Coordinates of C-alpha atoms and ligand atoms in Angstrom, one line a residue:
X1 CA 14.2 -78.4 58.0
X2 CA 13.9 -81.2 60.7
X3 CA 12.9 -84.6 59.0
X4 CA 10.3 -86.8 60.6
X5 CA 9.2 -90.2 59.3
X6 CA 5.7 -90.5 60.2
X7 CA 3.6 -94.2 60.1
X8 CA 1.9 -92.8 57.1
X9 CA 5.1 -92.2 55.5
X10 CA 6.7 -95.7 56.1
X11 CA 3.3 -97.1 54.7
X12 CA 3.3 -95.4 51.3
X13 CA 7.3 -95.8 51.2
X14 CA 6.2 -99.4 51.2
X15 CA 3.6 -99.6 49.0
X16 CA 5.7 -98.4 46.5
X17 CA 8.7 -101.2 46.8
X18 CA 6.2 -103.5 47.0
X19 CA 5.0 -102.2 44.0
X20 CA 8.5 -101.6 42.4
X21 CA 9.1 -105.2 43.9
X22 CA 6.8 -106.5 41.8
X23 CA 7.4 -105.0 39.4
X24 CA 11.0 -106.6 39.2
X25 CA 9.7 -109.9 40.4
X26 CA 7.7 -110.0 36.9
X27 CA 11.0 -109.7 35.3
X28 CA 13.4 -112.2 37.1
X29 CA 16.1 -110.7 34.3
X30 CA 16.3 -111.4 30.5
X31 CA 17.3 -115.1 29.6
X32 CA 15.7 -116.5 33.1
X33 CA 14.2 -119.5 31.0
X34 CA 17.4 -120.5 28.5
X35 CA 18.4 -120.2 25.5
X36 CA 16.4 -121.3 21.8
X37 CA 17.6 -122.4 18.3
X38 CA 16.0 -123.2 15.4
X39 CA 17.4 -126.9 14.1
X40 CA 16.9 -125.7 9.8
X41 CA 16.2 -129.6 8.8
X42 CA 13.3 -130.1 10.7
X43 CA 12.2 -126.3 12.1
X44 CA 12.1 -127.6 15.7
X45 CA 13.5 -124.9 18.0
X46 CA 15.2 -126.4 21.1
X47 CA 15.6 -124.2 24.6
X48 CA 18.7 -124.9 26.9
X49 CA 18.8 -123.8 30.3
X50 CA 22.6 -123.0 31.2
X51 CA 25.9 -122.0 28.9
X52 CA 29.4 -121.9 29.5
X53 CA 30.4 -119.2 26.8
X54 CA 34.9 -118.3 26.8
X55 CA 35.7 -115.8 24.8
X56 CA 40.0 -117.5 24.4
X57 CA 40.6 -114.1 22.9
X58 CA 40.5 -111.4 26.1
X59 CA 40.6 -114.4 28.5
X60 CA 43.4 -116.6 29.8
X61 CA 42.3 -120.1 31.3
X62 CA 46.2 -121.1 32.3
X63 CA 45.4 -118.5 35.2
X64 CA 46.8 -115.0 35.0
X65 CA 46.3 -115.4 38.7
X66 CA 43.7 -113.4 39.6
X67 CA 40.0 -115.4 40.8
X68 CA 38.7 -118.5 39.1
X69 CA 42.0 -118.3 36.5
X70 CA 40.1 -121.6 34.7
X71 CA 37.2 -120.1 33.7
X72 CA 35.4 -123.6 33.5
X73 CA 38.1 -125.6 31.6
X74 CA 41.1 -127.9 32.7
X75 CA 44.7 -128.6 30.2
X76 CA 45.5 -132.4 30.2
X77 CA 48.5 -133.1 31.9
X78 CA 49.1 -137.3 31.2
X79 CA 50.8 -139.7 29.1
X80 CA 49.8 -142.7 27.2
X81 CA 51.5 -145.6 25.7
X82 CA 51.8 -146.4 21.6
X83 CA 49.3 -149.0 22.5
X84 CA 46.7 -146.7 24.7
X85 CA 47.0 -144.2 21.5
X86 CA 46.6 -147.6 19.1
X87 CA 49.3 -145.8 17.0
X88 CA 53.2 -146.1 15.9
X89 CA 53.6 -143.8 19.0
X90 CA 52.8 -142.2 22.3
X91 CA 51.3 -139.6 23.8
X92 CA 52.4 -136.5 26.3
X93 CA 49.3 -134.5 26.6
X94 CA 50.9 -131.7 28.4
X95 CA 49.8 -128.0 30.2
X96 CA 52.4 -126.4 28.3
X97 CA 51.0 -127.2 24.4
X98 CA 48.4 -125.5 25.8
X99 CA 48.7 -121.3 25.6
X100 CA 46.3 -118.7 26.0
X101 CA 47.6 -115.6 23.1
X102 CA 45.0 -113.0 24.3
X103 CA 45.5 -110.0 23.1
X104 CA 46.4 -108.1 26.1
X105 CA 49.0 -111.3 27.5
X106 CA 50.3 -112.4 24.4
X107 CA 52.4 -115.7 24.7
X108 CA 54.8 -116.8 22.8
X109 CA 57.0 -120.4 22.6
X110 CA 60.1 -121.8 20.9
X111 CA 59.2 -122.8 18.0
X112 CA 58.6 -121.9 14.3
X113 CA 55.4 -119.5 13.2
X114 CA 55.9 -118.0 16.3
X115 CA 55.5 -114.5 14.8
X116 CA 52.3 -115.4 13.1
X117 CA 50.3 -116.7 15.7
X118 CA 46.7 -115.9 16.7
X119 CA 45.0 -114.0 19.9
X120 CA 43.4 -117.6 21.3
X121 CA 43.9 -120.2 22.9
X122 CA 46.8 -122.1 21.2
X123 CA 46.7 -126.3 21.0
X124 CA 50.4 -127.9 20.1
X125 CA 51.6 -130.6 19.0
X126 CA 55.3 -130.2 18.7
X127 CA 57.8 -132.0 16.8
X128 CA 60.5 -132.9 19.2
X129 CA 59.7 -136.6 20.4
X130 CA 59.8 -137.6 24.5
X131 CA 60.4 -141.2 25.0
X132 CA 58.8 -142.4 21.7
X133 CA 55.5 -140.5 22.8
X134 CA 54.2 -136.8 20.8
X135 CA 54.1 -134.0 23.0
X136 CA 50.1 -133.2 22.5
X137 CA 47.2 -130.6 24.1
X138 CA 43.6 -131.7 25.4
X139 CA 41.8 -128.8 27.6
X140 CA 38.3 -129.9 29.1
X141 CA 35.6 -128.5 30.9
X142 CA 35.9 -129.0 34.4
X143 CA 31.3 -129.7 34.2
X144 CA 30.8 -132.8 33.5
X145 CA 27.4 -132.1 32.9
X146 CA 26.7 -131.7 30.1
X147 CA 23.3 -133.7 28.6
X148 CA 22.2 -132.5 24.7
X149 CA 23.1 -128.5 23.8
X150 CA 24.5 -126.7 21.0
X151 CA 28.2 -126.6 21.0
X152 CA 30.1 -124.2 18.6
X153 CA 33.8 -123.4 18.9
X154 CA 35.3 -120.6 16.5
X155 CA 38.3 -122.7 15.5
X156 CA 41.6 -122.1 12.9
X157 CA 43.1 -125.3 12.5
X158 CA 47.2 -126.0 11.7
X159 CA 48.2 -126.4 8.2
X160 CA 51.1 -128.5 8.9
X161 CA 50.6 -132.6 8.2
X162 CA 50.7 -135.0 10.4
X163 CA 47.6 -133.9 13.0
X164 CA 44.1 -134.2 14.3
X165 CA 42.3 -131.4 15.4
X166 CA 39.5 -131.7 17.5
X167 CA 36.2 -130.3 19.3
X168 CA 34.6 -132.8 20.8
X169 CA 32.0 -133.6 23.4
X170 CA 32.8 -137.0 25.6
X171 CA 31.8 -139.6 28.2
X172 CA 33.5 -142.7 27.9
X173 CA 34.9 -144.0 24.7
X174 CA 30.9 -145.9 23.2
X175 CA 29.6 -142.1 24.1
X176 CA 31.3 -139.8 22.4
X177 CA 30.6 -137.1 19.5
X178 CA 33.9 -135.4 17.5
X179 CA 34.3 -133.4 15.0
X180 CA 38.1 -133.3 13.8
X181 CA 40.7 -132.2 11.0
X182 CA 43.6 -134.4 9.9
X183 CA 46.0 -132.5 8.5
X184 CA 47.7 -134.9 6.2
X185 CA 43.7 -135.1 4.2
X186 CA 44.4 -131.1 3.6
X187 CA 45.2 -131.0 -0.4
X188 CA 45.9 -126.9 -1.1
X189 CA 46.1 -127.8 -4.4
X190 CA 43.2 -129.6 -5.0
X191 CA 41.4 -127.7 -2.4
X192 CA 40.6 -130.3 -0.9
X193 CA 39.5 -129.6 2.6
X194 CA 38.0 -132.3 4.6
X195 CA 36.2 -132.6 8.1
X196 CA 35.8 -135.3 9.6
X197 CA 32.3 -135.6 11.6
X198 CA 32.1 -138.9 13.9
X199 CA 30.1 -140.4 16.8
X200 CA 31.7 -143.2 18.4
X201 CA 29.5 -145.5 19.0
X202 CA 29.2 -149.6 20.0
X203 CA 29.9 -149.8 16.6
X204 CA 33.6 -148.0 16.6
X205 CA 34.4 -150.0 19.3
X206 CA 33.8 -153.3 17.0
X207 CA 36.1 -151.7 14.3
X208 CA 38.7 -151.4 17.2
X209 CA 37.9 -147.4 17.4
X210 CA 39.2 -146.6 13.5
X211 CA 36.8 -144.2 13.2
X212 CA 37.8 -144.7 9.5
X213 CA 36.2 -148.4 9.4
X214 CA 32.6 -147.1 10.7
X215 CA 29.4 -145.9 9.6
X216 CA 29.5 -142.9 12.2
X217 CA 32.3 -141.2 10.1
X218 CA 30.8 -138.9 7.5
X219 CA 33.7 -137.1 5.5
X220 CA 32.4 -133.5 4.1
X221 CA 34.5 -131.1 2.0
X222 CA 34.6 -127.7 3.3
X223 CA 33.8 -125.0 0.8
X224 CA 37.1 -122.9 2.4
X225 CA 40.7 -123.7 4.0
X226 CA 40.2 -124.1 7.1
X227 CA 43.5 -123.3 8.1
X228 CA 43.5 -119.8 6.7
X229 CA 40.9 -118.4 8.9
X230 CA 38.7 -118.5 11.5
X231 CA 35.2 -120.5 11.5
X232 CA 32.8 -121.5 13.5
X233 CA 32.0 -125.6 14.1
X234 CA 29.2 -126.6 15.9
X235 CA 27.3 -129.5 17.0
X236 CA 23.9 -129.9 18.3
X237 CA 23.5 -133.0 20.8
X238 CA 19.7 -133.7 21.5
X239 CA 17.8 -137.0 21.8
X240 CA 18.6 -139.1 18.9
X241 CA 19.9 -137.1 16.7
X242 CA 23.1 -134.7 16.6
X243 CA 23.4 -132.1 14.3
X244 CA 27.5 -131.1 12.1
X245 CA 27.4 -127.3 10.9
X246 CA 30.1 -125.5 9.8
X247 CA 29.7 -121.5 9.7
X248 CA 26.1 -121.9 10.7
X249 CA 25.2 -124.5 7.4
X250 CA 24.3 -128.0 8.2
X251 CA 26.6 -130.6 6.8
X252 CA 25.2 -133.8 8.2
X253 CA 23.2 -135.5 10.1
X254 CA 23.0 -138.6 12.5
X255 CA 20.7 -140.6 13.9
X256 CA 20.4 -143.8 15.6
X257 CA 22.9 -146.2 18.1
X258 CA 25.5 -144.2 18.1
X259 CA 24.1 -141.3 19.2
X260 CA 25.3 -140.5 23.3
X261 CA 22.3 -140.7 26.1
X262 CA 24.0 -139.8 29.1
X263 CA 25.9 -136.4 30.3
X264 CA 29.5 -135.2 29.3
X265 CA 32.3 -132.9 29.3
X266 CA 33.3 -130.7 26.1
X267 CA 37.0 -131.1 24.8
X268 CA 39.4 -129.7 22.2
X269 CA 42.8 -131.2 21.5
X270 CA 45.3 -131.2 18.9
X271 CA 47.0 -134.8 18.8
X272 CA 49.2 -137.8 16.7
X273 CA 50.2 -140.8 17.1
X274 CA 52.0 -141.2 13.7
X275 CA 48.6 -143.6 12.8
X276 CA 48.6 -144.0 8.9
X277 CA 44.6 -144.6 9.1
X278 CA 43.7 -141.4 10.8
X279 CA 45.7 -138.6 12.2
X280 CA 49.3 -139.7 10.0
X281 CA 52.8 -137.8 11.2
X282 CA 54.2 -137.1 13.7
X283 CA 54.7 -133.7 12.8
X284 CA 58.0 -132.7 11.5
X285 CA 57.4 -129.0 12.7
X286 CA 55.4 -127.6 16.1
X287 CA 51.6 -127.7 14.6
X288 CA 50.1 -125.2 16.6
X289 CA 45.6 -125.5 16.2
X290 CA 44.1 -121.3 17.7
X291 CA 40.4 -121.6 19.4
X292 CA 38.7 -117.7 19.4
X293 CA 36.0 -119.0 21.5
X294 CA 33.2 -121.8 22.5
X295 CA 29.6 -121.0 23.3
X296 CA 28.4 -123.7 25.0
X297 CA 24.1 -123.9 25.5
X298 CA 23.1 -126.5 27.2
X299 CA 21.0 -128.7 29.9
X300 CA 22.6 -129.6 32.6
X301 CA 22.3 -133.1 34.7
X302 CA 22.7 -131.8 37.7
X303 CA 20.0 -131.4 40.3
X304 CA 20.5 -128.0 41.5
X305 CA 21.3 -126.4 38.1
X306 CA 17.8 -127.9 37.5
X307 CA 16.3 -125.9 40.7
X308 CA 17.8 -123.3 40.0
X309 CA 16.5 -123.0 36.5
X310 CA 12.9 -123.8 38.1
X311 CA 13.3 -120.9 41.3
X312 CA 14.5 -118.9 38.0
X313 CA 12.0 -119.5 35.1
X314 CA 8.6 -118.4 36.4
X315 CA 6.9 -117.3 32.7
X316 CA 8.9 -118.7 29.8
X317 CA 6.6 -116.6 27.6
X318 CA 7.1 -113.3 28.9
X319 CA 8.8 -111.1 27.3
X320 CA 13.1 -111.6 27.2
X321 CA 12.6 -115.0 29.4
X322 CA 13.9 -117.0 26.5
X323 CA 16.5 -115.2 24.2
X324 CA 17.6 -116.5 20.8
X325 CA 20.8 -117.3 19.9
X326 CA 22.8 -115.7 17.4
X327 CA 23.8 -117.5 14.5
X328 CA 27.0 -117.7 13.6
X329 CA 28.4 -114.6 15.1
X330 CA 32.2 -114.5 16.7
X331 CA 31.3 -111.9 18.6
X332 CA 28.8 -112.0 20.6
X333 CA 28.7 -113.0 24.3
X334 CA 25.7 -113.7 26.2
X335 CA 27.6 -113.5 29.3
X336 CA 29.1 -109.9 27.7
X337 CA 26.1 -108.3 27.8
X338 CA 23.9 -106.9 30.7
X339 CA 21.7 -109.0 33.1
X340 CA 20.9 -112.0 30.1
X341 CA 23.3 -114.7 32.2
X342 CA 20.4 -114.2 35.9
X343 CA 22.0 -116.9 38.3
X344 CA 23.4 -119.0 35.6
X345 CA 27.0 -121.0 36.8
X346 CA 29.9 -118.0 36.7
X347 CA 32.7 -119.3 34.4
X348 CA 33.7 -115.0 34.0
X349 CA 33.4 -116.3 30.8
X350 CA 33.1 -113.3 28.1
X351 CA 36.5 -111.1 29.0
X352 CA 34.3 -108.0 28.6
X353 CA 38.1 -105.9 28.3
X354 CA 39.4 -107.7 31.7
X355 CA 36.4 -107.8 34.1
X356 CA 36.2 -110.8 34.3
X357 CA 32.8 -111.3 36.3
X358 CA 30.7 -109.6 35.4
X359 CA 27.2 -110.9 34.9
X360 CA 26.2 -111.6 37.7
X361 CA 22.5 -110.5 36.8
X362 CA 19.8 -111.3 40.0
X363 CA 22.6 -109.2 42.4
X364 CA 22.7 -106.1 39.9
X365 CA 18.7 -106.0 39.4
X366 CA 17.8 -106.2 43.9
X367 CA 21.0 -103.8 43.9
X368 CA 18.7 -101.3 41.2
X369 CA 15.4 -102.6 43.4
X370 CA 17.1 -100.1 46.0
X371 CA 18.0 -97.6 43.9
X372 CA 14.9 -97.1 42.9
X373 CA 13.4 -97.3 46.6
X374 CA 16.0 -95.5 47.7
X375 CA 15.4 -92.8 45.6
X376 CA 11.4 -92.6 46.4
X377 CA 12.4 -92.6 49.9
X378 CA 14.4 -89.1 49.5
X379 CA 11.4 -88.3 47.5
X380 CA 8.8 -89.0 50.5
X381 CA 11.3 -87.9 52.9
X382 CA 11.6 -84.6 51.3
X383 CA 7.7 -83.8 51.2
X384 CA 7.7 -83.7 54.8
Ligands
NAG1 C1 16.2 -128.4 28.5 O1 15.7 -128.6 29.4 C2 14.1 -127.3 29.3 C3 13.9 -126.9 30.6 O2 13.7 -127.9 31.4 C4 13.1 -128.5 28.4 O3 12.3 -127.4 28.1 C5 14.1 -128.9 27.3 O4 12.9 -130.0 26.4 C6 15.2 -129.9 27.9 N1 15.6 -129.8 26.6 C7 16.2 -130.8 25.4 C8 16.8 -131.3 23.8 O5 16.2 -132.3 26.4
NAG2 C1 55.2 -137.3 31.0 O1 56.5 -138.5 30.8 C2 57.6 -137.4 30.2 C3 58.4 -137.9 30.1 O2 58.6 -138.2 29.2 C4 57.2 -136.5 32.1 O3 58.1 -136.3 32.0 C5 56.4 -136.5 32.9 O4 56.3 -135.6 34.4 C6 55.2 -137.3 32.6 N1 53.1 -136.6 32.8 C7 52.9 -137.3 33.4 C8 51.7 -136.1 33.3 O5 53.0 -137.7 34.7
NAG3 C1 29.5 -145.5 28.9 O1 28.6 -144.9 29.1 C2 27.2 -146.1 29.1 C3 25.9 -145.2 29.4 O2 26.3 -144.5 31.1 C4 27.8 -147.4 28.7 O3 26.3 -148.1 28.8 C5 29.0 -148.1 28.0 O4 29.0 -149.7 28.9 C6 29.6 -147.6 28.6 N1 31.1 -148.1 28.1 C7 32.0 -148.1 28.0 C8 33.2 -148.3 26.9 O5 32.5 -147.8 29.7
NAG4 C1 39.7 -150.9 8.4 O1 39.9 -151.1 7.6 C2 41.1 -151.1 6.7 C3 40.8 -151.1 5.6 O2 39.4 -151.2 4.5 C4 41.7 -152.3 7.2 O3 43.1 -152.4 6.3 C5 41.6 -152.6 8.0 O4 42.1 -153.6 8.3 C6 40.2 -151.7 9.3 N1 40.9 -152.0 10.4 C7 39.9 -152.1 11.5 C8 40.5 -152.1 12.7 O5 38.9 -153.2 10.7
NAG5 C1 27.4 -109.7 17.0 O1 26.9 -109.5 18.2 C2 28.2 -108.0 17.7 C3 27.9 -108.4 19.7 O2 26.8 -108.2 20.3 C4 27.2 -107.0 17.0 O3 27.6 -106.1 17.6 C5 26.8 -107.2 16.0 O4 25.7 -106.2 15.4 C6 26.5 -108.7 15.9 N1 26.4 -109.0 14.1 C7 25.4 -109.6 13.2 C8 25.7 -109.2 12.2 O5 24.2 -109.8 14.0
NAG6 C1 21.6 -119.2 42.9 O1 22.4 -120.5 42.0 C2 22.8 -120.9 43.4 C3 23.9 -122.3 43.1 O2 23.2 -122.3 42.3 C4 21.4 -121.1 44.4 O3 22.0 -122.1 45.4 C5 20.3 -120.3 44.2 O4 19.5 -120.7 45.4 C6 20.0 -119.2 43.2 N1 19.3 -118.0 43.3 C7 18.6 -117.7 42.7 C8 17.6 -116.4 43.1 O5 17.9 -117.9 41.8

């Protein structure tokens, strides 16, 4: 059979393509207008345009050798003196104290408790001092553009007394939102497990950055032992308001001049400076706090991200354009789903069975459209 492409066939097939483009054009991908949540205390819905999800159980941020190994995170290395750390000891933040203990590639380290390590990002405070500095750990997002958002982390804290485990947002020393666990405050016998929610503000600066002395501190007793299991700790940074949660339950809120007004970055740290008013310690054995995931849904302060949002979000009221963020679900990642992160910054965050660049929704749709177009083309060809 001789295949011939007539003018009519070309016209017909380009019409089919136009219809298909229209169909696909009206749905550029799910969640293209952002991710939503409703704050329980005031029942207000907030939508955030961008996301950064990291599944530390499956993803090695310290570099597995392939592609962009950082996944948007940077383990920190710097030394600070006791004056700067505001305690009897200085601190040595070292990359070697940050370990990705993934399921696929388990790590061991030369400390006690090695066998009982959980999968996740291990943040260590070591017990052997280095030149009057405590060996401690910290990771930061490489992006500095987190300007409002809901920030969630799965954390299992150390139970070794004398450290501070922190999940926080930071711009500078007077624009900071912290969730801090002081292991010296845990009392297993009495069942007391406080968590400290702190806004480091001008007020905190005036109190010598001693969070214990400011009204920016809210201390809440958790109804569980945070050192025996992973729980989700979360803060929502909104205009003029910060909400703090554990396992989806609202525990504290802060308003007023302490609420930051700029963009910042997210950090996780585990430290000790021996200060008897806060971290206590240093610990007498190596202490490990483990992070299973971080999920950040946020608005970016970057003009490029605003442009990207404007070009992909045509109709926020269209079905599927805005996706609700599931409440307190440790295994849910939009970036593991099909096409739920259209043209978002690629961090390869979900660790989908080791498939690390799985979420380019936009190009997937273009590819699907071409498959349809080819299929229709073949049907048209065959009819001649
Ligand atoms: C985040 O950005 C979206 C889109 O511009 C906007 O509708 C929303 O109000 C912003 N959220 C906050 C808390 O500013
Ligand atoms: C911190 O100090 C130690 C020595 O105490 C040194 O080995 C290390 O390289 C320093 N770290 C940085 C990041 O400068
Ligand atoms: C922190 O940033 C804010 C906003 O940019 C600024 O007003 C404030 O002076 C800064 N504080 C410090 C300690 O640098
Ligand atoms: C913080 O409060 C404690 C006890 O109330 C006091 O001893 C200490 O000097 C205060 N610290 C600062 C920096 O004001
Ligand atoms: C949590 O998310 C996972 C993965 O998407 C899903 O299979 C599971 O049903 C969710 N759990 C709940 C309680 O919604
Ligand atoms: C996707 O994002 C990139 C980088 O931010 C931008 O240059 C590009 O125009 C965007 N593409 C679409 C289809 O929105």
